[in-house]
Amino acid sequence: PRYFKHRNFPSFVRQLNLYGFRKTTQDPSKFEYQHELFVRGREAAMRGIKRKVTPDKGEALSTRQEIDSANLSISALQGKQREYEVALQRRTFE
């Protein structure tokens, strides 16, 4: 609490994650985080640490709709492909 504004530790950890810091150990009793640009003596490198940008909900919805549309097109094409395969098999047996 000496170096950051609040006493809510889980919120602080969430902020670390937003800036790309990752926990160094799987031990739940240790709270050590690292970032490849956060290195002693390399203050200039820290300028590269940026908060991750989350897509807004409109963009996510638009992307989801595009994926759904693409999936429908793929399904339709697969159906046509099956029809052509059946027709081709009929011709080869005649």
XYZ file of N, CA, C and O in Angstrom:
376
model
N 0.807 -1.216 0.000
C 0.000 0.000 0.000
C 0.844 1.273 0.000
O 0.323 2.333 -0.228
N 2.157 1.166 0.260
C 3.003 2.351 0.273
C 3.170 2.969 -1.107
O 3.283 4.172 -1.240
N 3.173 2.130 -2.161
C 3.523 2.618 -3.485
C 2.367 2.675 -4.474
O 2.568 3.044 -5.614
N 1.197 2.288 -4.091
C 0.058 2.422 -4.987
C -1.139 2.945 -4.208
O -1.163 2.918 -3.001
N -2.154 3.413 -4.949
C -3.206 4.238 -4.371
C -4.234 3.501 -3.516
O -4.928 4.120 -2.739
N -4.373 2.231 -3.669
C -5.454 1.538 -2.967
C -4.927 0.333 -2.198
O -3.804 -0.107 -2.379
N -5.771 -0.202 -1.370
C -5.389 -1.351 -0.552
C -6.003 -2.652 -1.073
O -5.869 -3.680 -0.446
N -6.669 -2.588 -2.202
C -7.324 -3.758 -2.773
C -6.303 -4.530 -3.624
O -6.081 -4.225 -4.799
N -5.678 -5.531 -3.044
C -4.605 -6.255 -3.709
C -5.053 -6.940 -5.005
O -4.347 -6.858 -6.020
N -6.216 -7.608 -5.030
C -6.638 -8.225 -6.301
C -6.784 -7.201 -7.434
O -6.474 -7.500 -8.580
N -7.208 -6.004 -7.111
C -7.310 -4.962 -8.120
C -5.922 -4.573 -8.631
O -5.717 -4.336 -9.827
N -4.963 -4.512 -7.736
C -3.581 -4.205 -8.118
C -3.033 -5.284 -9.044
O -2.401 -4.984 -10.076
N -3.303 -6.546 -8.738
C -2.850 -7.665 -9.575
C -3.500 -7.568 -10.954
O -2.854 -7.802 -11.982
N -4.767 -7.200 -11.005
C -5.461 -7.025 -12.275
C -4.770 -5.945 -13.118
O -4.596 -6.086 -14.322
N -4.356 -4.868 -12.459
C -3.634 -3.806 -13.165
C -2.296 -4.326 -13.703
O -1.912 -4.008 -14.827
N -1.600 -5.125 -12.917
C -0.348 -5.717 -13.395
C -0.588 -6.523 -14.667
O 0.151 -6.415 -15.643
N -1.644 -7.324 -14.651
C -1.963 -8.150 -15.810
C -2.321 -7.300 -17.023
O -1.957 -7.638 -18.149
N -3.021 -6.190 -16.805
C -3.385 -5.306 -17.915
C -2.158 -4.709 -18.590
O -2.183 -4.390 -19.768
N -1.089 -4.542 -17.840
C 0.132 -3.986 -18.386
C 1.117 -5.059 -18.847
O 2.256 -4.760 -19.184
N 0.692 -6.321 -18.856
C 1.517 -7.389 -19.397
C 2.450 -8.061 -18.410
O 3.285 -8.872 -18.808
N 2.344 -7.754 -17.128
C 3.166 -8.438 -16.127
C 2.587 -9.824 -15.898
O 1.371 -10.016 -15.874
N 3.458 -10.801 -15.718
C 3.036 -12.183 -15.483
C 3.676 -12.699 -14.209
O 4.810 -12.355 -13.876
N 2.939 -13.559 -13.523
C 3.435 -14.152 -12.285
C 4.606 -15.073 -12.611
O 4.566 -15.831 -13.567
N 5.647 -15.002 -11.797
C 6.854 -15.768 -12.090
C 6.814 -17.185 -11.545
O 7.569 -18.034 -11.981
N 5.946 -17.448 -10.598
C 5.912 -18.766 -9.962
C 4.473 -19.225 -9.794
O 3.556 -18.422 -9.718
N 4.293 -20.530 -9.728
C 2.969 -21.101 -9.518
C 2.614 -21.171 -8.035
O 1.491 -21.499 -7.680
N 3.573 -20.881 -7.177
C 3.361 -20.938 -5.730
C 2.376 -19.844 -5.313
O 2.656 -18.656 -5.464
N 1.191 -20.226 -4.800
C 0.186 -19.215 -4.443
C 0.592 -18.324 -3.270
O 0.006 -17.263 -3.058
N 1.614 -18.717 -2.520
C 2.026 -17.894 -1.383
C 3.009 -16.794 -1.799
O 3.324 -15.922 -1.004
N 3.501 -16.851 -3.056
C 4.446 -15.842 -3.536
C 3.776 -14.946 -4.562
O 3.015 -15.414 -5.402
N 4.079 -13.673 -4.490
C 3.502 -12.706 -5.408
C 4.636 -11.976 -6.129
O 4.937 -10.828 -5.858
N 5.265 -12.676 -7.054
C 6.355 -12.110 -7.840
C 5.886 -12.018 -9.291
O 5.398 -12.991 -9.854
N 6.042 -10.836 -9.857
C 5.621 -10.602 -11.230
C 6.798 -10.068 -12.027
O 7.691 -9.431 -11.478
N 6.785 -10.315 -13.327
C 7.862 -9.826 -14.181
C 7.292 -9.339 -15.501
O 6.193 -9.717 -15.908
N 8.063 -8.491 -16.139
C 7.751 -8.013 -17.481
C 9.081 -7.895 -18.201
O 10.070 -7.425 -17.630
N 9.115 -8.315 -19.452
C 10.394 -8.333 -20.178
C 11.001 -6.940 -20.343
O 12.216 -6.804 -20.510
N 10.189 -5.884 -20.281
C 10.707 -4.526 -20.428
C 10.965 -3.839 -19.094
O 11.434 -2.701 -19.070
N 10.665 -4.503 -18.003
C 10.873 -3.930 -16.672
C 12.153 -4.525 -16.101
O 12.147 -5.550 -15.427
N 13.284 -3.881 -16.429
C 14.594 -4.410 -16.068
C 15.403 -3.310 -15.393
O 15.435 -2.169 -15.876
N 16.029 -3.647 -14.301
C 16.867 -2.684 -13.573
C 17.937 -2.108 -14.490
O 18.598 -2.831 -15.223
N 18.063 -0.792 -14.465
C 19.071 -0.123 -15.260
C 18.650 0.172 -16.692
O 19.405 0.746 -17.456
N 17.448 -0.237 -17.072
C 16.955 0.012 -18.433
C 15.669 0.825 -18.379
O 14.617 0.383 -18.825
N 15.764 2.019 -17.838
C 14.588 2.862 -17.671
C 13.927 3.196 -19.004
O 12.706 3.283 -19.106
N 14.716 3.357 -20.044
C 14.168 3.697 -21.363
C 13.265 2.581 -21.896
O 12.282 2.847 -22.590
N 13.580 1.338 -21.553
C 12.776 0.208 -22.028
C 11.374 0.225 -21.436
O 10.426 -0.249 -22.054
N 11.247 0.821 -20.256
C 9.934 0.839 -19.605
C 8.902 1.648 -20.397
O 7.710 1.460 -20.220
N 9.359 2.512 -21.282
C 8.414 3.279 -22.100
C 7.595 2.360 -23.001
O 6.526 2.731 -23.472
N 8.109 1.178 -23.243
C 7.400 0.220 -24.087
C 6.295 -0.533 -23.367
O 5.527 -1.263 -23.992
N 6.206 -0.363 -22.062
C 5.151 -1.043 -21.308
C 3.870 -0.238 -21.484
O 3.772 0.901 -21.035
N 2.913 -0.830 -22.151
C 1.646 -0.159 -22.439
C 0.489 -1.002 -21.916
O 0.569 -2.226 -21.876
N -0.566 -0.324 -21.541
C -1.772 -1.026 -21.101
C -2.391 -1.731 -22.304
O -2.473 -1.174 -23.397
N -2.816 -2.962 -22.103
C -3.450 -3.721 -23.170
C -4.765 -3.061 -23.537
O -5.520 -2.634 -22.672
N -5.041 -3.015 -24.821
C -6.274 -2.415 -25.301
C -7.297 -3.523 -25.473
O -7.048 -4.502 -26.168
N -8.433 -3.348 -24.847
C -9.506 -4.324 -25.015
C -10.455 -3.805 -26.080
O -10.785 -2.618 -26.091
N -10.882 -4.660 -26.990
C -11.802 -4.197 -28.026
C -13.129 -3.791 -27.399
O -13.585 -4.407 -26.437
N -13.710 -2.724 -27.926
C -14.996 -2.335 -27.365
C -16.055 -3.349 -27.780
O -15.881 -4.129 -28.704
N -17.172 -3.340 -27.097
C -18.188 -4.372 -27.296
C -18.759 -4.337 -28.698
O -19.120 -5.360 -29.256
N -18.841 -3.150 -29.297
C -19.331 -3.037 -30.672
C -18.437 -3.771 -31.646
O -18.907 -4.471 -32.536
N -17.121 -3.620 -31.487
C -16.184 -4.317 -32.360
C -16.276 -5.819 -32.163
O -16.259 -6.578 -33.121
N -16.395 -6.248 -30.919
C -16.477 -7.677 -30.631
C -17.745 -8.267 -31.242
O -17.722 -9.359 -31.808
N -18.857 -7.541 -31.154
C -20.113 -8.012 -31.725
C -19.993 -8.091 -33.236
O -20.404 -9.064 -33.854
N -19.406 -7.069 -33.854
C -19.221 -7.053 -35.299
C -18.372 -8.232 -35.745
O -18.702 -8.916 -36.715
N -17.299 -8.496 -35.032
C -16.429 -9.621 -35.359
C -17.180 -10.934 -35.205
O -17.068 -11.833 -36.030
N -17.975 -11.050 -34.150
C -18.757 -12.271 -33.922
C -19.743 -12.486 -35.065
O -19.927 -13.597 -35.546
N -20.383 -11.401 -35.512
C -21.328 -11.515 -36.625
C -20.617 -11.939 -37.905
O -21.138 -12.749 -38.671
N -19.415 -11.407 -38.132
C -18.649 -11.795 -39.307
C -18.272 -13.267 -39.243
O -18.334 -13.980 -40.247
N -17.906 -13.741 -38.084
C -17.552 -15.159 -37.912
C -18.774 -16.033 -38.155
O -18.700 -17.050 -38.853
N -19.919 -15.640 -37.594
C -21.151 -16.409 -37.797
C -21.520 -16.457 -39.277
O -21.909 -17.500 -39.801
N -21.384 -15.330 -39.954
C -21.689 -15.266 -41.378
C -20.747 -16.176 -42.165
O -21.185 -16.904 -43.066
N -19.477 -16.140 -41.836
C -18.501 -16.998 -42.510
C -18.810 -18.471 -42.259
O -18.711 -19.300 -43.181
N -19.205 -18.809 -41.044
C -19.550 -20.199 -40.723
C -20.760 -20.665 -41.529
O -20.800 -21.810 -41.995
N -21.746 -19.781 -41.691
C -22.913 -20.136 -42.507
C -22.506 -20.373 -43.960
O -22.982 -21.314 -44.596
N -21.648 -19.517 -44.480
C -21.170 -19.690 -45.857
C -20.423 -21.003 -46.018
O -20.606 -21.711 -47.011
N -19.595 -21.318 -45.049
C -18.838 -22.579 -45.099
C -19.789 -23.767 -45.080
O -19.630 -24.716 -45.852
N -20.796 -23.715 -44.221
C -21.768 -24.811 -44.156
C -22.493 -24.972 -45.484
O -22.706 -26.097 -45.955
N -22.880 -23.854 -46.090
C -23.568 -23.916 -47.379
C -22.654 -24.519 -48.439
O -23.087 -25.366 -49.239
N -21.397 -24.116 -48.451
C -20.447 -24.663 -49.422
C -20.210 -26.154 -49.199
O -20.086 -26.926 -50.157
N -20.155 -26.559 -47.942
C -19.968 -27.985 -47.653
C -21.174 -28.791 -48.135
O -21.017 -29.899 -48.649
N -22.361 -28.226 -47.979
C -23.565 -28.896 -48.476
C -23.524 -29.054 -49.992
O -23.841 -30.115 -50.540
N -23.137 -27.986 -50.699
C -23.014 -28.041 -52.157
C -21.963 -29.074 -52.567
O -22.151 -29.832 -53.525
N -20.856 -29.106 -51.830
C -19.797 -30.060 -52.140
C -20.328 -31.486 -52.019
O -20.063 -32.333 -52.880
N -21.106 -31.769 -50.969
C -21.682 -33.112 -50.805
C -22.608 -33.449 -51.975
O -22.597 -34.572 -52.488
N -23.417 -32.471 -52.405
C -24.315 -32.698 -53.546
C -23.519 -33.051 -54.791
O -23.874 -33.974 -55.528
N -22.433 -32.315 -55.045
C -21.612 -32.574 -56.222
C -20.929 -33.931 -56.128
O -20.805 -34.650 -57.124
N -20.501 -34.318 -54.941
C -19.851 -35.619 -54.768
C -20.829 -36.744 -55.049
O -20.488 -37.734 -55.716
N -22.073 -36.604 -54.562
C -23.095 -37.622 -54.809
C -23.394 -37.698 -56.296
O -23.482 -38.783 -56.877
N -23.543 -36.522 -56.939
C -23.834 -36.501 -58.382
C -22.689 -37.132 -59.164
O -22.915 -37.881 -60.128
N -21.452 -36.856 -58.752
C -20.285 -37.430 -59.433
C -20.246 -38.940 -59.260
O -19.957 -39.677 -60.210
N -20.578 -39.431 -58.077
C -20.587 -40.883 -57.844
C -21.659 -41.549 -58.696
O -21.444 -42.637 -59.238
N -22.813 -40.924 -58.846
C -23.875 -41.480 -59.684
C -23.411 -41.606 -61.138
O -23.695 -42.586 -61.794
N -22.693 -40.604 -61.608
C -22.212 -40.622 -62.989
C -21.155 -41.698 -63.205
O -21.058 -42.274 -64.280
N -20.335 -41.944 -62.207
C -19.286 -42.944 -62.373
C -19.866 -44.359 -62.336
O -19.282 -45.272 -62.899
N -21.018 -44.536 -61.689
C -21.627 -45.862 -61.623
C -22.514 -46.137 -62.836
O -22.908 -47.249 -63.078
N -22.841 -45.151 -63.649
C -23.702 -45.355 -64.816
C -22.964 -45.947 -65.975
O -21.869 -45.986 -66.219
